[in-house]
Amino acid sequence: MIGHKGRRDDKSSGAGGLGVPASLGAAGYGTTASTTMIQSPDTNSGTRSFGAAAARAIILWAALATMVLTGISYLLASARAERQALERLSEYVSQRGESESQLFLAAQANLETFRSRFLELYNDPAVLASPRFGDWFYEDRHGAIRLRPEYFEGRRDSDGTLRRGTSAFMGRKRPELTPELQRRMIIAYQLVDRFGPAWLNQFDNLHASLPENALIIHWPGGNWGANADPDLDMTAGAVIKATLQSHNPERRPVWTGLYYDLTAGHWAVTYQLPVDQGGRHLINPSHDIRLGDLVRRLAEDHPPGGRNLILSDRGELVAQPERMDEIFQNRGVLDIGKLGDPALRAIHQALQEDIVGRAPDRQARVVRIDALDAYVAFARIEGPGWWFATIYPRSLVSRQAHEAAGIILLLGLLLLALVATAVLAILRLRVARPLAELECASRRIAAGEHEAVAAGEIPLPVERRDEIGLLARAFRSMATEIGAASAELERNVAARTVELRLANRRLEQLSLRDGLTGALNRRALDSDLAAAARRAREVGLPCALLLCDIDHFKAYNDSYGHLAGDQVLVLVASTVAQSVPDGRVYRYGGEEFAVILDPSECNCASVGDQLVRRIAALQMPHRGSPLGIITMSAGLAYVGDGLAGAAALLEAADAQLYRAKEGGRNRLACDDVAEAGVSDAA
């Protein structure tokens, strides 16, 4: 291209003020290297050039106009850049507030679930109508009530459920153990033992305290209930006392301050939810929430040059990286009013006056604090009543604004240079016909007819020995290069299109596979099942769905570990694939697998029955199963008899699977006995 050649050969002799590449002049086209201004052919040494004077005047006025417009643009760009910087700061803080709120909101949701389930069981007279308190709890020689140790160490119920990691304690100072209190403690234990393991992935533990000086806790880290002092009065401590009706008449949820858990070795808070009924205080489910990652992110994840901290509505400094040791010594919170730090006082005052007082929706906002010469952005952390704040110096915002505006200034100067160049070029084009020919050639190139220009079908003044001739020849050369580049581009686009299509096809195939077992996943099942049901409905093609589930698989994971469980899933998936006619096996979810069958091609019930038998024949040991080996239950359903859709077919197969489990597991359940030649007790 012209520009490219000019840059490559810019050290060669120049082609005049027009800016034509020196390389073209070197090719022998007669360009004069010393031409620097537009001159008339009749110009003599004593005559002033009209073109040069006109060029100077035009450039002068263009420079003045460009500088005025550039100055205005600079001011506007500076204000806009500052506004955008503050918007980015607000967005960052808003996202951090939402992100840090997730754990607290999850704790609230968990305890709401606990409360709903507890009240449901407590208000059902059929639940533990005659509780045998001694089956769960015992009274030690000091008069304290404790959960039997086997429930912490590991005990398997008659239904195969393994109970482990939960302990309980009721101090010697307690009211009479009435049947109602005994029943309440048993229900509380059952719920803690049920929900605790599921919630340990996010939280340290799950507790349930009773106002009668009792506490049930799921915490595999230690048998707290067995080691508690018999004389311990938990209701006298600040944490549980805050839930009592005498100290919390509004019955609000209770959040503790941030504290450092020496046992667990991280920062945490405790959340308690008082549960009342009919004016009576029944129980307090609670979570200890790990905040070590929050404190780490507070110190590490911040805008360059900014600082993060967390403070409360009540004027407490909850967390600040440089003050964590001081916060630890003061049991989790520092009173900002007592610290003597004017910066923190100014931040808290801005929070109270500009955020809490003026923004009832408590959305993220940025406040300018002149005393700090900084902006402070606030975002609400839902749950404990905290605010995430980022301090960002005004100098950084101003610098970003000036950098952005500086680009505008540079562009203005470049624009001025382009204007000057354009004026000189226009004044040098003295002949209308060459301009028209060049214009026509440029339109034909823009229209894609570059081959006609390169072949000379479009007239151009290439015979001229001056700058116009150079430019015309450059047009023809450019057309040739564009033609070659266009052909190369088309070839590359075609090749990339094929590669992209193949890559998309591979990605689509990967998206339909389960990463562990290699079986097709739920997405593939939904698509294929809908298509099969649609064909059955529209053209009468038969369709059946076989739904399988590994028996007592949770107990297997609990006994052998999840790695062994994954190996069982892989082996079972392989066995299922080998047992069905076309090998299209879907992992429906967890330990469940599904197979779509064509009744016109196979005896579906026979396939399902053989599959159940093959799994049992693997003889994989399973000490958590009554049969002592890995077995599978299966349910089979067909399109027809009112089952016209994929959802209905899936629901029917699931119902048959439930029948198989109810019938003793390790069997196939289906309604089409005549086809199978077997009973449901296969």
XYZ file of C-alpha atoms in Angstrom:
682
model
C 0.000 0.000 0.000
C 1.073 3.611 -0.479
C 1.351 4.431 3.197
C 3.282 1.265 3.895
C 5.858 1.902 1.237
C 6.249 5.479 2.382
C 7.054 4.379 5.922
C 9.495 1.768 4.729
C 11.466 4.154 2.499
C 11.082 7.417 4.422
C 14.853 7.997 4.347
C 14.878 8.210 0.537
C 14.502 11.467 -1.385
C 11.066 13.107 -0.798
C 8.296 13.470 -3.368
C 7.297 16.995 -2.380
C 4.789 18.415 0.091
C 2.022 16.183 -1.287
C 3.279 13.341 0.821
C 3.720 10.865 -2.059
C 6.088 8.013 -1.054
C 9.693 8.542 -1.967
C 9.882 4.923 -3.140
C 7.637 5.791 -6.066
C 9.858 8.723 -6.951
C 12.873 6.440 -6.881
C 11.205 4.254 -9.486
C 12.023 6.889 -12.114
C 8.819 8.846 -12.439
C 10.437 12.233 -12.345
C 9.443 13.435 -8.864
C 11.415 16.461 -7.711
C 12.862 15.861 -4.234
C 13.250 19.559 -3.414
C 9.564 20.503 -3.931
C 8.240 21.775 -0.607
C 5.578 24.379 -1.517
C 2.965 24.742 -4.262
C 4.373 26.883 -7.034
C 3.012 28.062 -10.345
C 4.937 27.011 -13.440
C 5.460 30.737 -14.195
C 6.696 31.570 -10.690
C 9.981 33.469 -10.590
C 12.151 34.302 -7.653
C 10.511 37.679 -7.051
C 6.886 36.535 -7.092
C 5.009 35.476 -4.003
C 3.184 32.131 -4.368
C -0.596 32.514 -4.133
C -0.912 28.841 -3.253
C 1.580 29.126 -0.437
C -0.141 32.222 0.997
C -3.553 30.600 0.756
C -2.223 27.471 2.388
C -0.753 29.464 5.280
C -4.001 31.373 5.850
C -6.177 28.258 5.747
C -3.850 26.362 8.067
C -3.772 29.291 10.504
C -7.571 29.470 10.762
C -7.828 25.684 10.930
C -5.303 25.682 13.768
C -7.284 28.299 15.687
C -10.586 26.453 15.241
C -8.998 23.123 16.104
C -7.458 24.458 19.312
C -10.770 26.001 20.459
C -12.672 22.788 19.771
C -9.907 20.731 21.351
C -9.992 22.875 24.511
C -13.761 22.462 24.845
C -13.448 18.736 24.178
C -10.690 18.516 26.774
C -12.913 20.003 29.478
C -15.863 17.812 28.534
C -13.702 14.710 28.329
C -12.139 15.461 31.708
C -15.558 15.748 33.360
C -16.790 12.630 31.604
C -13.697 10.622 32.525
C -14.090 11.653 36.170
C -17.741 10.631 36.112
C -16.892 7.286 34.523
C -14.153 6.659 37.086
C -16.655 7.232 39.896
C -19.203 5.010 38.146
C -16.615 2.240 37.934
C -15.846 2.719 41.615
C -19.555 2.544 42.456
C -19.983 -0.573 40.322
C -16.960 -2.220 41.975
C -18.269 -1.520 45.475
C -21.794 -2.602 44.521
C -20.499 -5.909 43.180
C -18.356 -6.429 46.271
C -21.348 -5.686 48.514
C -23.491 -8.196 46.637
C -20.696 -10.769 46.616
C -19.896 -10.454 50.313
C -23.622 -10.612 51.148
C -24.068 -14.070 49.621
C -22.697 -16.003 52.589
C -24.807 -14.051 55.091
C -27.930 -14.437 52.953
C -27.234 -18.165 52.686
C -27.040 -18.376 56.492
C -30.373 -16.571 56.787
C -31.971 -18.860 54.211
C -30.645 -21.968 55.978
C -32.008 -20.940 59.356
C -35.366 -19.972 57.839
C -35.514 -23.494 56.415
C -34.633 -24.887 59.836
C -37.329 -22.769 61.535
C -40.036 -23.816 59.052
C -39.206 -27.491 59.374
C -38.939 -27.309 63.170
C -42.363 -25.673 63.569
C -43.855 -28.180 61.133
C -42.561 -31.138 63.160
C -43.240 -29.513 66.523
C -46.871 -28.787 65.627
C -47.513 -32.278 64.266
C -48.783 -34.373 67.225
C -47.942 -37.556 65.341
C -44.236 -36.745 65.398
C -42.593 -38.274 68.501
C -45.959 -38.687 70.188
C -44.282 -40.831 72.847
C -40.605 -39.834 72.783
C -38.132 -42.200 74.360
C -35.757 -39.561 75.584
C -33.284 -42.089 76.910
C -32.650 -43.480 73.425
C -30.890 -40.215 72.570
C -29.834 -38.546 75.814
C -28.533 -39.594 79.204
C -27.924 -37.842 82.543
C -24.336 -37.966 83.746
C -23.261 -38.317 87.379
C -23.132 -34.523 87.772
C -26.740 -34.062 86.709
C -26.011 -32.675 83.217
C -27.877 -34.022 80.177
C -25.742 -35.096 77.199
C -26.294 -36.758 73.830
C -25.168 -40.348 73.751
C -21.590 -40.529 72.384
C -22.418 -42.973 69.587
C -24.357 -40.257 67.794
C -21.156 -38.255 67.515
C -18.786 -41.144 66.840
C -21.024 -42.837 64.252
C -24.213 -44.813 64.498
C -26.224 -46.307 61.660
C -29.998 -46.353 62.064
C -32.222 -49.195 60.985
C -32.864 -47.460 57.661
C -29.129 -47.298 56.918
C -28.708 -43.622 57.818
C -25.324 -42.891 59.385
C -25.459 -40.371 62.222
C -22.126 -38.794 63.123
C -20.587 -35.508 64.228
C -23.433 -34.154 66.411
C -23.295 -33.589 70.175
C -25.647 -31.978 72.687
C -25.563 -30.655 76.247
C -28.011 -29.344 78.839
C -26.450 -27.850 81.950
C -27.236 -28.900 85.480
C -28.969 -25.562 85.927
C -32.180 -26.247 84.027
C -35.931 -26.519 84.491
C -37.832 -29.772 84.854
C -37.446 -32.182 81.934
C -41.100 -32.209 80.907
C -42.276 -34.442 78.035
C -42.665 -31.324 75.897
C -39.055 -30.256 76.556
C -37.799 -33.776 75.883
C -39.707 -33.883 72.593
C -38.409 -30.434 71.623
C -34.810 -31.489 72.272
C -35.202 -34.655 70.201
C -36.731 -32.735 67.266
C -33.941 -30.164 67.509
C -31.309 -32.915 67.479
C -32.860 -34.646 64.475
C -32.924 -31.436 62.453
C -29.373 -30.441 63.419
C -28.153 -33.915 62.514
C -30.061 -33.789 59.222
C -29.138 -30.310 57.997
C -25.686 -29.984 59.571
C -23.709 -32.226 57.164
C -25.296 -30.581 54.127
C -24.370 -27.068 55.275
C -20.791 -27.768 56.382
C -19.467 -26.877 52.920
C -20.218 -23.196 53.655
C -20.364 -22.954 57.437
C -18.298 -24.229 60.348
C -21.248 -25.804 62.115
C -24.955 -25.735 62.837
C -26.304 -25.177 66.380
C -29.700 -25.144 67.985
C -29.893 -23.615 71.468
C -32.874 -23.803 73.807
C -33.742 -21.138 76.377
C -33.664 -23.942 78.985
C -29.817 -23.918 78.917
C -29.416 -26.575 76.208
C -27.399 -26.662 72.991
C -27.270 -29.175 70.123
C -24.359 -28.729 67.700
C -23.209 -30.479 64.524
C -19.444 -30.013 64.467
C -17.311 -33.039 63.535
C -14.241 -31.205 64.829
C -14.887 -32.173 68.448
C -17.451 -33.685 70.828
C -18.339 -30.393 72.465
C -21.400 -31.764 74.265
C -19.397 -34.476 76.020
C -16.778 -32.029 77.299
C -18.940 -29.101 78.424
C -18.761 -28.153 82.134
C -21.877 -29.455 83.960
C -22.243 -26.068 85.683
C -22.114 -24.122 82.425
C -25.007 -21.646 82.164
C -25.165 -20.728 78.485
C -28.123 -18.400 78.962
C -25.901 -16.130 81.055
C -23.505 -15.606 78.127
C -23.943 -12.628 75.835
C -24.583 -14.696 72.694
C -27.586 -16.789 73.806
C -28.765 -14.113 76.243
C -29.304 -11.842 73.238
C -31.981 -14.247 71.957
C -34.025 -14.375 75.169
C -37.332 -12.543 75.271
C -36.196 -10.481 78.248
C -33.217 -9.107 76.281
C -34.715 -9.218 72.776
C -38.400 -8.241 73.063
C -38.548 -7.325 69.343
C -37.526 -10.937 68.537
C -34.979 -9.868 65.982
C -32.298 -12.160 64.535
C -28.995 -11.796 66.383
C -25.613 -11.168 64.715
C -22.482 -11.165 66.837
C -19.527 -8.948 66.080
C -16.542 -10.215 64.116
C -14.337 -12.447 66.272
C -11.279 -14.631 65.779
C -11.995 -18.322 66.417
C -8.815 -19.640 68.028
C -9.929 -23.254 67.663
C -10.702 -23.021 63.950
C -8.008 -20.434 63.255
C -10.058 -17.913 61.271
C -12.362 -14.898 61.599
C -16.071 -15.572 62.069
C -19.451 -14.211 63.156
C -22.431 -16.059 64.639
C -25.994 -15.675 63.402
C -28.952 -16.767 65.595
C -32.650 -16.864 64.694
C -35.069 -16.902 67.678
C -38.069 -19.149 67.017
C -41.243 -18.369 69.011
C -44.756 -19.674 68.910
C -47.737 -18.331 70.789
C -45.513 -15.931 72.688
C -43.257 -18.756 73.847
C -39.539 -18.989 73.053
C -38.846 -22.481 71.676
C -35.402 -22.619 70.065
C -32.589 -20.658 68.333
C -30.983 -22.238 65.239
C -27.609 -20.628 64.542
C -24.542 -20.713 62.278
C -20.903 -19.811 62.823
C -19.865 -18.126 59.552
C -16.242 -18.234 58.387
C -14.996 -14.814 57.280
C -11.315 -15.483 56.737
C -11.699 -15.131 52.971
C -13.615 -11.862 53.423
C -10.799 -10.408 55.534
C -8.220 -11.597 52.996
C -10.149 -10.109 50.073
C -10.494 -6.888 52.037
C -6.709 -6.544 52.063
C -5.904 -7.906 48.602
C -8.831 -7.095 46.299
C -9.119 -3.332 45.955
C -8.759 -0.755 43.193
C -5.127 0.315 42.642
C -4.394 3.019 45.169
C -7.619 2.400 47.107
C -8.244 0.918 50.561
C -11.142 -1.196 51.850
C -12.813 -1.445 55.235
C -16.082 -2.609 56.804
C -18.072 -0.632 59.356
C -21.478 -0.918 60.963
C -24.519 1.332 61.259
C -23.771 1.664 64.978
C -20.424 3.355 64.440
C -18.192 0.315 64.835
C -15.133 -0.538 62.762
C -15.729 -4.188 61.893
C -12.713 -4.904 59.683
C -9.757 -2.985 58.277
C -6.586 -4.800 57.121
C -4.169 -2.598 59.058
C -6.205 -2.781 62.294
C -7.089 -6.506 62.471
C -4.820 -7.103 65.490
C -6.462 -4.219 67.322
C -9.914 -5.506 66.364
C -8.963 -8.954 67.650
C -7.893 -7.503 71.003
C -11.236 -5.675 71.273
C -13.367 -8.792 70.654
C -14.246 -8.108 67.057
C -15.296 -4.452 66.899
C -13.803 -1.032 67.532
C -15.874 1.991 68.519
C -14.974 4.587 65.902
C -15.865 7.396 68.293
C -13.238 6.172 70.774
C -10.393 5.592 68.316
C -9.488 9.249 67.860
C -9.103 8.715 64.108
C -10.562 11.753 62.263
C -10.571 9.890 58.923
C -12.742 7.078 60.289
C -15.041 9.562 62.003
C -15.489 11.472 58.729
C -16.264 8.224 56.880
C -18.841 7.138 59.448
C -20.429 10.592 59.478
C -20.735 10.482 55.687
C -22.311 7.034 55.941
C -24.922 8.218 58.435
C -25.721 11.546 56.758
C -25.374 10.859 53.034
C -26.191 7.160 52.772
C -28.385 5.935 55.636
C -30.137 9.266 56.111
C -30.798 10.032 52.423
C -30.954 6.666 50.651
C -33.671 4.475 52.165
C -33.033 1.798 49.549
C -29.386 1.694 50.714
C -27.973 1.263 47.216
C -24.271 1.677 46.561
C -23.233 5.322 46.485
C -20.035 7.358 46.191
C -19.507 10.301 48.565
C -16.827 12.964 48.279
C -15.166 13.707 51.629
C -13.111 16.897 51.443
C -11.422 16.274 54.807
C -9.805 13.148 53.340
C -9.376 14.590 49.832
C -10.901 11.346 48.671
C -14.056 9.647 47.466
C -15.584 6.916 49.610
C -17.922 4.360 48.031
C -20.372 2.461 50.241
C -22.325 -0.758 49.588
C -24.610 -2.602 51.978
C -23.625 -6.094 53.156
C -26.962 -7.758 53.775
C -27.393 -9.617 57.039
C -25.296 -8.289 59.905
C -25.967 -4.595 59.174
C -22.474 -3.858 57.815
C -21.244 -1.550 55.075
C -18.425 -2.295 52.660
C -16.461 0.918 51.979
C -13.640 1.749 49.580
C -11.521 4.883 50.060
C -10.266 6.197 46.717
C -8.026 9.336 46.592
C -9.308 12.210 44.477
C -5.848 12.548 42.931
C -6.259 9.137 41.279
C -9.653 10.078 39.867
C -8.246 13.382 38.594
C -5.262 11.645 37.052
C -7.519 9.234 35.187
C -9.614 12.156 33.975
C -6.548 14.081 32.822
C -5.156 11.039 31.049
C -8.416 10.575 29.178
C -8.632 14.267 28.353
C -4.975 14.237 27.281
C -5.887 11.763 24.581
C -8.429 14.274 23.304
C -5.721 16.951 23.214
C -3.395 14.638 21.301
C -6.148 13.788 18.850
C -6.772 17.492 18.383
C -3.149 18.047 17.486
C -3.229 15.110 15.115
C -6.381 16.515 13.588
C -4.629 19.832 13.046
C -1.769 18.034 11.316
C -4.221 16.155 9.115
C -6.037 19.364 8.253
C -2.791 21.023 7.238
C -1.832 18.037 5.118
C -5.258 17.929 3.497
C -5.106 21.672 2.648
C -1.722 21.280 1.010
C -2.888 18.239 -0.938
C -6.058 19.935 -2.176
C -4.217 23.034 -3.309
C -1.704 20.935 -5.202
C -4.380 19.226 -7.226
C -4.699 21.842 -9.957
C -6.359 19.877 -12.707
C -10.016 18.914 -12.502
C -9.884 15.956 -14.905
C -7.196 14.041 -13.017
C -9.216 14.612 -9.845
C -12.347 13.254 -11.496
C -10.447 10.244 -12.835
C -8.914 9.552 -9.447
C -12.308 9.948 -7.813
C -13.866 7.516 -10.283
C -11.078 5.041 -9.692
C -11.493 5.309 -5.940
C -15.236 4.644 -6.236
C -14.627 1.592 -8.371
C -12.119 0.271 -5.834
C -14.580 0.929 -3.002
C -17.214 -0.952 -5.008
C -14.860 -3.904 -5.261
C -13.873 -3.396 -8.918
C -10.195 -3.181 -8.104
C -9.315 -5.608 -10.912
C -10.629 -3.168 -13.509
C -8.473 -0.390 -12.032
C -5.387 -2.629 -11.875
C -5.880 -3.781 -15.482
C -6.086 -0.190 -16.799
C -9.766 -0.380 -17.790
C -10.366 2.752 -15.691
C -8.551 5.800 -17.160
C -5.923 7.318 -14.880
C -3.269 9.939 -15.611
C -0.394 7.528 -15.144
C 1.551 9.109 -18.023
C 2.101 12.308 -16.081
C 5.606 12.864 -14.758
C 4.591 14.860 -11.674
C 2.860 14.181 -8.365
C -0.491 13.569 -10.043
C 1.098 10.851 -12.149
C 2.703 9.327 -9.100
C -0.640 9.249 -7.340
C -2.361 7.679 -10.338
C 0.239 4.937 -10.576
C -0.060 4.418 -6.846
C -3.811 3.927 -7.298
C -3.193 1.220 -9.870
C -0.579 -0.462 -7.684
C -2.925 -0.275 -4.690
C -5.716 -1.886 -6.717
C -3.389 -4.777 -7.529
C -2.434 -5.244 -3.898
C -6.084 -5.018 -2.786
C -7.014 -7.704 -5.287
C -4.326 -10.014 -3.949
C -5.195 -9.212 -0.350
C -8.907 -9.718 -1.014
C -8.333 -13.129 -2.548
C -6.103 -14.116 0.362
C -8.700 -12.830 2.831
C -11.467 -14.847 1.175
C -9.328 -17.982 1.382
C -8.548 -17.335 5.043
C -12.200 -16.617 5.878
C -13.296 -19.836 4.181
C -10.665 -21.848 6.073
C -11.501 -20.207 9.406
C -15.214 -20.766 8.796
C -14.631 -24.500 8.358
C -12.433 -24.614 11.478
C -15.026 -22.694 13.490
C -17.817 -24.999 12.338
C -15.788 -28.078 13.356
C -14.855 -26.513 16.703
C -18.482 -25.603 17.408
C -19.509 -29.137 16.571
C -16.897 -30.544 18.978
C -17.987 -28.140 21.706
C -21.613 -29.105 21.191
C -20.716 -32.781 21.564
C -18.724 -32.060 24.746
C -21.637 -30.073 26.196
C -23.832 -33.178 25.933
C -21.477 -35.470 27.905
C -21.131 -36.032 31.651
C -17.551 -35.280 32.645
C -17.223 -38.189 35.123
C -18.905 -41.180 33.467
C -18.734 -40.204 29.803
C -22.471 -40.856 29.554
C -24.781 -38.350 27.914
C -25.951 -35.695 30.383
C -29.319 -34.301 31.501
C -29.335 -31.741 28.714
C -28.978 -34.478 26.078
C -31.700 -36.527 27.801
C -34.153 -33.621 27.789
C -33.526 -32.983 24.085
C -33.627 -36.638 22.973
C -36.607 -37.509 25.169
C -38.600 -34.545 23.842
C -37.766 -35.571 20.260
C -38.703 -39.210 20.922
C -41.978 -38.227 22.571
C -42.747 -35.867 19.685
C -42.133 -38.626 17.116
C -44.348 -40.963 19.118
C -47.098 -38.358 19.189
C -46.841 -37.154 15.573
C -45.937 -40.253 13.543
C -46.711 -43.074 15.976
C -43.143 -44.288 16.549
C -43.006 -46.194 19.865
C -40.906 -44.927 22.744
C -40.030 -46.174 26.239
C -37.944 -44.718 29.075
C -35.920 -46.816 31.528
C -34.944 -44.908 34.701
C -32.339 -46.539 37.002
C -31.006 -45.659 40.451
C -28.123 -47.211 42.429
C -29.516 -48.507 45.736
C -28.238 -46.988 49.005
C -25.626 -44.953 47.129
C -25.417 -42.234 49.787
C -24.583 -44.861 52.367
C -21.905 -46.163 49.987
C -20.330 -42.711 49.731
C -20.475 -42.328 53.521
C -18.789 -45.707 54.027
C -16.217 -45.795 51.218
C -15.738 -42.147 50.322
C -16.706 -40.089 47.285
C -13.705 -41.241 45.231
C -14.859 -44.856 45.500
C -18.393 -43.666 44.758
C -17.165 -42.005 41.550
C -15.521 -45.279 40.502
C -18.818 -47.108 41.059
C -20.643 -44.514 38.928
C -18.161 -45.014 36.078
C -18.455 -48.819 36.254
C -22.249 -48.748 36.440
C -22.448 -46.317 33.491
C -20.227 -48.645 31.432
C -22.348 -51.679 32.377
C -25.576 -49.886 31.481
C -24.105 -48.837 28.110
C -23.151 -52.470 27.369
C -26.612 -53.716 28.357
C -28.813 -51.551 26.114
C -29.252 -52.029 22.340
C -27.804 -48.738 21.056
C -25.641 -47.792 24.057
C -27.176 -44.315 24.511
C -26.939 -43.922 28.282
C -27.792 -40.689 30.103
C -26.682 -39.655 33.566
C -29.973 -38.264 34.849
C -28.442 -36.877 38.050
C -26.338 -38.135 40.955
C -26.590 -41.926 40.946
C -29.529 -42.027 38.495
C -29.214 -43.141 34.864
C -31.732 -43.164 32.027
C -32.073 -45.072 28.741
C -34.464 -44.311 25.846
C -35.631 -47.571 24.220
C -37.563 -48.473 21.087
C -40.161 -51.177 21.903
C -40.281 -52.135 18.218
C -36.608 -53.124 18.287
C -36.272 -54.832 21.671
C -38.158 -56.258 24.623
C -37.760 -53.219 26.867
C -38.752 -54.987 30.092
C -36.298 -57.788 29.327
C -33.537 -55.255 28.720
C -34.311 -53.549 32.040
C -34.481 -56.863 33.931
C -31.149 -58.027 32.462
C -29.580 -54.684 33.364
C -30.665 -55.026 37.021
C -29.254 -58.541 37.121
C -25.958 -57.523 35.496
C -25.384 -54.802 38.070
C -25.985 -57.269 40.903
C -23.725 -59.784 39.148
C -20.813 -57.343 39.411
C -20.696 -58.328 43.128
C -19.309 -54.970 44.212
C -19.197 -55.003 48.061
C -21.490 -52.506 49.830
C -21.590 -52.847 53.605
C -24.256 -50.141 53.793
C -26.745 -52.209 51.750
C -28.898 -54.973 53.245
C -27.769 -57.204 50.332
C -24.099 -56.449 50.968
C -23.403 -55.561 47.302
C -24.103 -52.749 44.868
C -27.565 -53.198 43.333
C -29.815 -51.142 41.122
C -33.541 -50.430 40.999
C -35.223 -49.561 37.704
C -38.551 -48.252 36.471
C -39.897 -48.582 32.910
C -42.641 -46.514 31.256
C -43.971 -46.232 27.700
C -45.410 -43.445 25.598
C -49.111 -44.182 25.360
C -51.959 -44.741 27.784
C -52.221 -40.985 28.227
C -48.447 -40.359 28.421
C -48.022 -38.071 25.418
C -45.163 -35.850 26.502
C -41.582 -36.064 27.718
C -42.440 -34.727 31.181
C -45.274 -37.215 31.617
C -43.066 -40.099 30.468
C -40.302 -39.054 32.861
C -42.779 -38.783 35.724
C -44.230 -42.222 34.929
C -40.777 -43.840 34.804
C -39.893 -42.173 38.106
C -43.098 -43.549 39.645
C -42.152 -47.054 38.496
C -38.673 -46.552 39.953
C -40.298 -45.599 43.254
C -42.355 -48.836 43.066
C -39.154 -50.805 42.568
C -37.605 -49.211 45.655
C -40.752 -49.743 47.700
C -40.809 -53.357 46.561
C -37.432 -54.059 48.081
C -34.960 -52.573 45.507
C -32.717 -54.633 43.209
C -35.552 -55.052 40.727
C -37.394 -53.639 37.722
C -40.917 -52.235 38.014
C -43.155 -51.775 34.975
C -46.805 -52.211 34.013
C -46.197 -54.210 30.834
C -45.841 -57.641 32.467
C -46.959 -59.490 29.353
C -44.099 -58.156 27.322
C -41.497 -58.699 29.969
C -42.456 -62.153 30.955
C -41.422 -61.248 34.491
C -43.119 -59.777 37.546
C -42.322 -56.486 39.279
C -40.221 -58.480 41.702
C -37.687 -59.269 39.017
